[in-house]
Amino acid sequence: DAGITQSPRHKVTETGTPVTLRCHQTENHRYMYWYRQDPGHGLRLIHYSYGVKDTDKGEVSDGYSVSRSKTEDFLLTLESATSSQTSVYFCAISSRLAGEGETQYFGPGTRLLVL
Amino acid sequence: AQSVTQLDSQVPVFEEAPVELRCNYSSSVSVYLFWYVQYPNQGLQLLLKYLSGSTLVKGINGFEAEFNKSQTSFHLRKPSVHISDTAEYFCAVNGVTGGGNKLTFGTGTQLKVEL
């Protein structure tokens, strides 16, 4: 295991409620990523972080925000959940940028159902 | 911009038979290429990656892939599959320049190994 945990592992919520997912790493890696996985789409990048308090948007960032106050924690927040955000969310970490050919290590995922 | 195409969404194969999972990519720059495997209810883990050098890359669990620049392909192969290889396989690409921090994933191929 790459020392990545995600919490909660499963969550059911209602439309319009805020939801926060947590990614925690013990590897002290600089880069952390949030992806969502949907059938027919593979994995798509939501946001990523390149250091404490340094984050940037991915390709599907609308409706999501992130925060990183400590190296080991990367939080993903759905400000007002919608049914289209029902998905499996994966956190990933790497010691260098993907552009440098670095392997990304993935957490076990969080299954989110928005009713 | 870059993209990845995995033409086969599902590949059924009998145990001990050979298998090839196809991956084609498009990119305007040099690329790094990855194959990840996802077992049920788990995160993704790296099978192998191509950065440079020999076009034949060997990975874990007896898998190998060949980078073909002229055909823009990175097909995954295994000469003899096992039941335990049943999983979903994702091809991913990142541009050496211009790709930024983004890994682009294909939509996945579900490999089902049958007795």
mmCIF file of C-alpha atoms in Angstrom:
data_model
loop_
_atom_site.group_PDB
_atom_site.id
_atom_site.type_symbol
_atom_site.label_atom_id
_atom_site.label_comp_id
_atom_site.label_asym_id
_atom_site.label_seq_id
_atom_site.Cartn_x
_atom_site.Cartn_y
_atom_site.Cartn_z
ATOM 1 C CA ASP A 1 0.000 0.000 0.000
ATOM 2 C CA ALA A 2 1.147 3.506 -0.776
ATOM 3 C CA GLY A 3 0.036 4.880 2.582
ATOM 4 C CA ILE A 4 -3.105 6.578 1.334
ATOM 5 C CA THR A 5 -6.424 6.468 3.112
ATOM 6 C CA GLN A 6 -9.718 8.003 2.136
ATOM 7 C CA SER A 7 -12.662 8.772 4.355
ATOM 8 C CA PRO A 8 -15.454 8.060 4.338
ATOM 9 C CA ARG A 9 -15.348 4.996 2.106
ATOM 10 C CA HIS A 10 -19.068 5.177 1.426
ATOM 11 C CA LYS A 11 -21.497 8.047 1.759
ATOM 12 C CA VAL A 12 -25.128 8.662 0.902
ATOM 13 C CA THR A 13 -26.313 12.239 0.961
ATOM 14 C CA GLU A 14 -29.148 14.383 -0.309
ATOM 15 C CA THR A 15 -29.148 16.944 -3.074
ATOM 16 C CA GLY A 16 -28.144 20.372 -1.849
ATOM 17 C CA THR A 17 -26.142 19.263 1.160
ATOM 18 C CA PRO A 18 -22.417 19.963 1.529
ATOM 19 C CA VAL A 19 -20.058 16.998 1.501
ATOM 20 C CA THR A 20 -16.364 16.797 2.356
ATOM 21 C CA LEU A 21 -14.139 13.896 1.424
ATOM 22 C CA ARG A 22 -10.743 13.462 3.036
ATOM 23 C CA CYS A 23 -7.536 12.063 1.638
ATOM 24 C CA HIS A 24 -4.699 11.341 4.039
ATOM 25 C CA GLN A 25 -1.175 10.236 3.100
ATOM 26 C CA THR A 26 1.757 9.085 5.176
ATOM 27 C CA GLU A 27 4.326 9.313 2.348
ATOM 28 C CA ASN A 28 5.085 13.033 2.580
ATOM 29 C CA HIS A 29 4.546 13.342 -1.185
ATOM 30 C CA ARG A 30 4.256 16.837 -2.541
ATOM 31 C CA TYR A 31 1.556 16.278 -5.149
ATOM 32 C CA MET A 32 -1.993 15.145 -4.425
ATOM 33 C CA TYR A 33 -4.893 14.696 -6.828
ATOM 34 C CA TRP A 34 -8.637 14.138 -6.761
ATOM 35 C CA TYR A 35 -10.259 12.151 -9.573
ATOM 36 C CA ARG A 36 -13.766 10.949 -10.196
ATOM 37 C CA GLN A 37 -14.483 7.658 -11.931
ATOM 38 C CA ASP A 38 -17.633 7.172 -13.965
ATOM 39 C CA PRO A 39 -18.620 4.391 -16.390
ATOM 40 C CA GLY A 40 -17.617 5.258 -19.927
ATOM 41 C CA HIS A 41 -15.375 8.114 -18.819
ATOM 42 C CA GLY A 42 -12.464 6.472 -17.073
ATOM 43 C CA LEU A 43 -10.867 8.743 -14.490
ATOM 44 C CA ARG A 44 -11.099 12.501 -14.785
ATOM 45 C CA LEU A 45 -9.064 14.986 -12.786
ATOM 46 C CA ILE A 46 -11.057 17.324 -10.535
ATOM 47 C CA HIS A 47 -8.337 19.289 -8.721
ATOM 48 C CA TYR A 48 -4.758 18.770 -7.733
ATOM 49 C CA SER A 49 -2.318 20.243 -5.233
ATOM 50 C CA TYR A 50 1.382 20.930 -5.639
ATOM 51 C CA GLY A 51 2.014 21.939 -2.035
ATOM 52 C CA VAL A 52 0.406 23.233 1.118
ATOM 53 C CA LYS A 53 -2.163 25.859 0.167
ATOM 54 C CA ASP A 54 -1.253 25.457 -3.536
ATOM 55 C CA THR A 55 -3.989 23.967 -5.678
ATOM 56 C CA ASP A 56 -5.175 24.098 -9.275
ATOM 57 C CA LYS A 57 -8.168 22.999 -11.297
ATOM 58 C CA GLY A 58 -8.496 19.887 -13.380
ATOM 59 C CA GLU A 59 -10.852 19.180 -16.245
ATOM 60 C CA VAL A 60 -14.054 18.697 -14.203
ATOM 61 C CA SER A 61 -13.679 21.184 -11.348
ATOM 62 C CA ASP A 62 -17.096 22.879 -11.503
ATOM 63 C CA GLY A 63 -19.031 22.320 -8.276
ATOM 64 C CA TYR A 64 -15.947 21.217 -6.331
ATOM 65 C CA SER A 65 -13.455 22.982 -4.118
ATOM 66 C CA VAL A 66 -10.333 21.712 -2.373
ATOM 67 C CA SER A 67 -8.082 22.649 0.481
ATOM 68 C CA ARG A 68 -4.686 21.547 1.690
ATOM 69 C CA SER A 69 -3.599 22.988 5.012
ATOM 70 C CA LYS A 70 -1.137 20.194 5.786
ATOM 71 C CA THR A 71 1.110 18.101 3.565
ATOM 72 C CA GLU A 72 -0.675 14.911 4.532
ATOM 73 C CA ASP A 73 -4.300 15.981 4.030
ATOM 74 C CA PHE A 74 -6.185 16.984 0.894
ATOM 75 C CA LEU A 75 -9.883 17.727 1.244
ATOM 76 C CA LEU A 76 -12.476 17.709 -1.524
ATOM 77 C CA THR A 77 -15.703 19.608 -0.868
ATOM 78 C CA LEU A 78 -18.933 19.499 -2.774
ATOM 79 C CA GLU A 79 -20.508 22.783 -1.707
ATOM 80 C CA SER A 80 -24.029 21.729 -2.682
ATOM 81 C CA ALA A 81 -24.187 18.145 -3.875
ATOM 82 C CA THR A 82 -26.079 17.274 -7.045
ATOM 83 C CA SER A 83 -27.091 13.903 -8.466
ATOM 84 C CA SER A 84 -24.540 14.335 -11.252
ATOM 85 C CA GLN A 85 -21.834 14.163 -8.591
ATOM 86 C CA THR A 86 -22.750 10.582 -7.732
ATOM 87 C CA SER A 87 -19.499 8.830 -8.495
ATOM 88 C CA VAL A 88 -16.480 7.046 -7.112
ATOM 89 C CA TYR A 89 -13.815 9.491 -5.982
ATOM 90 C CA PHE A 90 -10.147 8.599 -5.908
ATOM 91 C CA CYS A 91 -7.278 10.407 -4.326
ATOM 92 C CA ALA A 92 -3.785 9.968 -5.740
ATOM 93 C CA ILE A 93 -0.320 11.093 -4.712
ATOM 94 C CA SER A 94 3.029 11.425 -6.423
ATOM 95 C CA SER A 95 6.465 12.669 -5.515
ATOM 96 C CA ARG A 96 6.882 14.500 -8.800
ATOM 97 C CA LEU A 97 4.670 15.846 -11.538
ATOM 98 C CA ALA A 98 2.902 13.526 -13.945
ATOM 99 C CA GLY A 99 4.673 15.482 -16.652
ATOM 100 C CA GLU A 100 7.933 14.028 -15.391
ATOM 101 C CA GLY A 101 6.698 10.477 -15.871
ATOM 102 C CA GLU A 102 6.126 9.948 -12.197
ATOM 103 C CA THR A 103 3.831 7.151 -11.058
ATOM 104 C CA GLN A 104 0.697 8.189 -9.254
ATOM 105 C CA TYR A 105 -0.411 6.047 -6.316
ATOM 106 C CA PHE A 106 -4.130 5.742 -5.690
ATOM 107 C CA GLY A 107 -6.230 5.465 -2.582
ATOM 108 C CA PRO A 108 -9.048 2.905 -2.178
ATOM 109 C CA GLY A 109 -11.783 5.304 -3.279
ATOM 110 C CA THR A 110 -14.961 6.803 -1.823
ATOM 111 C CA ARG A 111 -18.348 5.823 -3.221
ATOM 112 C CA LEU A 112 -20.702 8.784 -3.082
ATOM 113 C CA LEU A 113 -24.409 8.559 -3.797
ATOM 114 C CA VAL A 114 -26.377 11.790 -4.039
ATOM 115 C CA LEU A 115 -30.135 11.245 -3.801
ATOM 116 C CA ALA B 1 -4.155 18.269 -26.009
ATOM 117 C CA GLN B 2 -3.933 14.539 -25.705
ATOM 118 C CA SER B 3 -6.391 11.693 -25.690
ATOM 119 C CA VAL B 4 -6.471 7.959 -25.125
ATOM 120 C CA THR B 5 -8.673 5.409 -26.851
ATOM 121 C CA GLN B 6 -9.331 1.960 -25.513
ATOM 122 C CA LEU B 7 -11.509 0.459 -28.196
ATOM 123 C CA ASP B 8 -12.493 -2.665 -26.294
ATOM 124 C CA SER B 9 -14.722 -2.047 -23.293
ATOM 125 C CA GLN B 10 -14.803 -5.752 -22.434
ATOM 126 C CA VAL B 11 -12.511 -8.625 -23.329
ATOM 127 C CA PRO B 12 -13.517 -12.172 -22.362
ATOM 128 C CA VAL B 13 -10.787 -14.793 -22.503
ATOM 129 C CA PHE B 14 -10.280 -18.329 -21.272
ATOM 130 C CA GLU B 15 -7.721 -19.076 -18.615
ATOM 131 C CA GLU B 16 -4.220 -19.809 -19.963
ATOM 132 C CA ALA B 17 -5.028 -18.110 -23.274
ATOM 133 C CA PRO B 18 -3.078 -15.062 -24.460
ATOM 134 C CA VAL B 19 -4.646 -11.624 -24.332
ATOM 135 C CA GLU B 20 -4.025 -8.217 -25.851
ATOM 136 C CA LEU B 21 -5.677 -5.043 -24.600
ATOM 137 C CA ARG B 22 -5.461 -2.224 -27.084
ATOM 138 C CA CYS B 23 -4.565 1.383 -26.394
ATOM 139 C CA ASN B 24 -4.104 4.180 -28.879
ATOM 140 C CA TYR B 25 -3.224 7.726 -28.014
ATOM 141 C CA SER B 26 -3.012 11.073 -29.678
ATOM 142 C CA SER B 27 -0.646 13.795 -28.648
ATOM 143 C CA SER B 28 1.218 16.605 -30.292
ATOM 144 C CA VAL B 29 4.256 16.066 -28.099
ATOM 145 C CA SER B 30 6.353 13.213 -26.809
ATOM 146 C CA VAL B 31 4.557 11.128 -24.244
ATOM 147 C CA TYR B 32 4.875 9.004 -21.212
ATOM 148 C CA LEU B 33 2.498 6.026 -21.228
ATOM 149 C CA PHE B 34 1.068 4.007 -18.368
ATOM 150 C CA TRP B 35 -1.086 0.956 -17.778
ATOM 151 C CA TYR B 36 -2.946 0.737 -14.491
ATOM 152 C CA VAL B 37 -5.047 -2.154 -13.164
ATOM 153 C CA GLN B 38 -8.081 -1.868 -10.916
ATOM 154 C CA TYR B 39 -9.354 -4.893 -9.019
ATOM 155 C CA PRO B 40 -12.963 -4.809 -7.797
ATOM 156 C CA ASN B 41 -13.591 -2.230 -5.095
ATOM 157 C CA GLN B 42 -9.983 -1.104 -5.059
ATOM 158 C CA GLY B 43 -7.958 1.821 -6.299
ATOM 159 C CA LEU B 44 -5.699 1.741 -9.331
ATOM 160 C CA GLN B 45 -2.207 0.313 -9.210
ATOM 161 C CA LEU B 46 0.558 0.661 -11.743
ATOM 162 C CA LEU B 47 1.210 -2.304 -14.042
ATOM 163 C CA LEU B 48 3.947 -0.738 -16.146
ATOM 164 C CA LYS B 49 5.047 2.489 -17.770
ATOM 165 C CA TYR B 50 7.016 3.685 -20.760
ATOM 166 C CA LEU B 51 9.233 6.718 -20.309
ATOM 167 C CA SER B 52 11.977 6.248 -22.906
ATOM 168 C CA GLY B 53 14.422 3.676 -24.239
ATOM 169 C CA SER B 54 13.354 0.153 -25.137
ATOM 170 C CA THR B 55 9.910 0.079 -26.660
ATOM 171 C CA LEU B 56 9.071 -3.231 -24.972
ATOM 172 C CA VAL B 57 8.203 -2.658 -21.349
ATOM 173 C CA LYS B 58 7.746 -5.433 -18.821
ATOM 174 C CA GLY B 59 5.525 -4.981 -15.812
ATOM 175 C CA ILE B 60 4.167 -6.866 -12.864
ATOM 176 C CA ASN B 61 2.176 -10.099 -12.999
ATOM 177 C CA GLY B 62 3.683 -11.151 -16.344
ATOM 178 C CA PHE B 63 2.254 -8.272 -18.365
ATOM 179 C CA GLU B 64 4.179 -6.416 -21.021
ATOM 180 C CA ALA B 65 3.432 -3.597 -23.433
ATOM 181 C CA GLU B 66 5.004 -2.318 -26.605
ATOM 182 C CA PHE B 67 5.277 1.338 -27.483
ATOM 183 C CA ASN B 68 4.778 1.934 -31.203
ATOM 184 C CA LYS B 69 5.345 5.555 -32.063
ATOM 185 C CA SER B 70 4.369 5.286 -35.735
ATOM 186 C CA GLN B 71 1.037 3.694 -34.856
ATOM 187 C CA THR B 72 0.629 5.757 -31.667
ATOM 188 C CA SER B 73 -0.183 2.604 -29.754
ATOM 189 C CA PHE B 74 0.724 1.048 -26.426
ATOM 190 C CA HIS B 75 -0.979 -2.341 -26.375
ATOM 191 C CA LEU B 76 -0.862 -4.507 -23.274
ATOM 192 C CA ARG B 77 -0.216 -8.236 -23.603
ATOM 193 C CA LYS B 78 0.044 -11.335 -21.501
ATOM 194 C CA PRO B 79 0.907 -14.734 -22.993
ATOM 195 C CA SER B 80 -1.174 -16.770 -20.547
ATOM 196 C CA VAL B 81 -3.838 -15.250 -18.300
ATOM 197 C CA HIS B 82 -5.027 -16.428 -14.934
ATOM 198 C CA ILE B 83 -8.381 -16.086 -13.218
ATOM 199 C CA SER B 84 -6.793 -13.563 -10.875
ATOM 200 C CA ASP B 85 -6.149 -11.237 -13.835
ATOM 201 C CA THR B 86 -9.867 -10.455 -13.998
ATOM 202 C CA ALA B 87 -9.948 -6.701 -13.472
ATOM 203 C CA GLU B 88 -10.341 -3.400 -15.272
ATOM 204 C CA TYR B 89 -7.313 -2.046 -17.087
ATOM 205 C CA PHE B 90 -6.688 1.613 -17.836
ATOM 206 C CA CYS B 91 -4.245 3.132 -20.278
ATOM 207 C CA ALA B 92 -3.052 6.660 -19.504
ATOM 208 C CA VAL B 93 -0.861 9.229 -21.215
ATOM 209 C CA ASN B 94 0.919 12.386 -20.218
ATOM 210 C CA GLY B 95 2.677 14.797 -22.513
ATOM 211 C CA VAL B 96 6.346 15.369 -21.835
ATOM 212 C CA THR B 97 5.802 19.053 -22.505
ATOM 213 C CA GLY B 98 2.522 20.838 -22.496
ATOM 214 C CA GLY B 99 0.752 17.998 -20.742
ATOM 215 C CA GLY B 100 1.191 19.783 -17.491
ATOM 216 C CA ASN B 101 0.201 17.851 -14.472
ATOM 217 C CA LYS B 102 -2.568 15.922 -16.094
ATOM 218 C CA LEU B 103 -2.712 12.224 -16.739
ATOM 219 C CA THR B 104 -5.325 11.480 -19.385
ATOM 220 C CA PHE B 105 -6.995 8.117 -18.909
ATOM 221 C CA GLY B 106 -8.781 5.900 -21.368
ATOM 222 C CA THR B 107 -12.248 4.630 -20.558
ATOM 223 C CA GLY B 108 -10.959 1.253 -19.430
ATOM 224 C CA THR B 109 -11.118 -2.357 -20.601
ATOM 225 C CA GLN B 110 -12.764 -4.972 -18.432
ATOM 226 C CA LEU B 111 -10.823 -8.218 -18.717
ATOM 227 C CA LYS B 112 -12.851 -11.259 -17.723
ATOM 228 C CA VAL B 113 -10.963 -14.508 -17.481
ATOM 229 C CA GLU B 114 -13.127 -17.614 -17.614
ATOM 230 C CA LEU B 115 -12.399 -21.240 -16.817
#
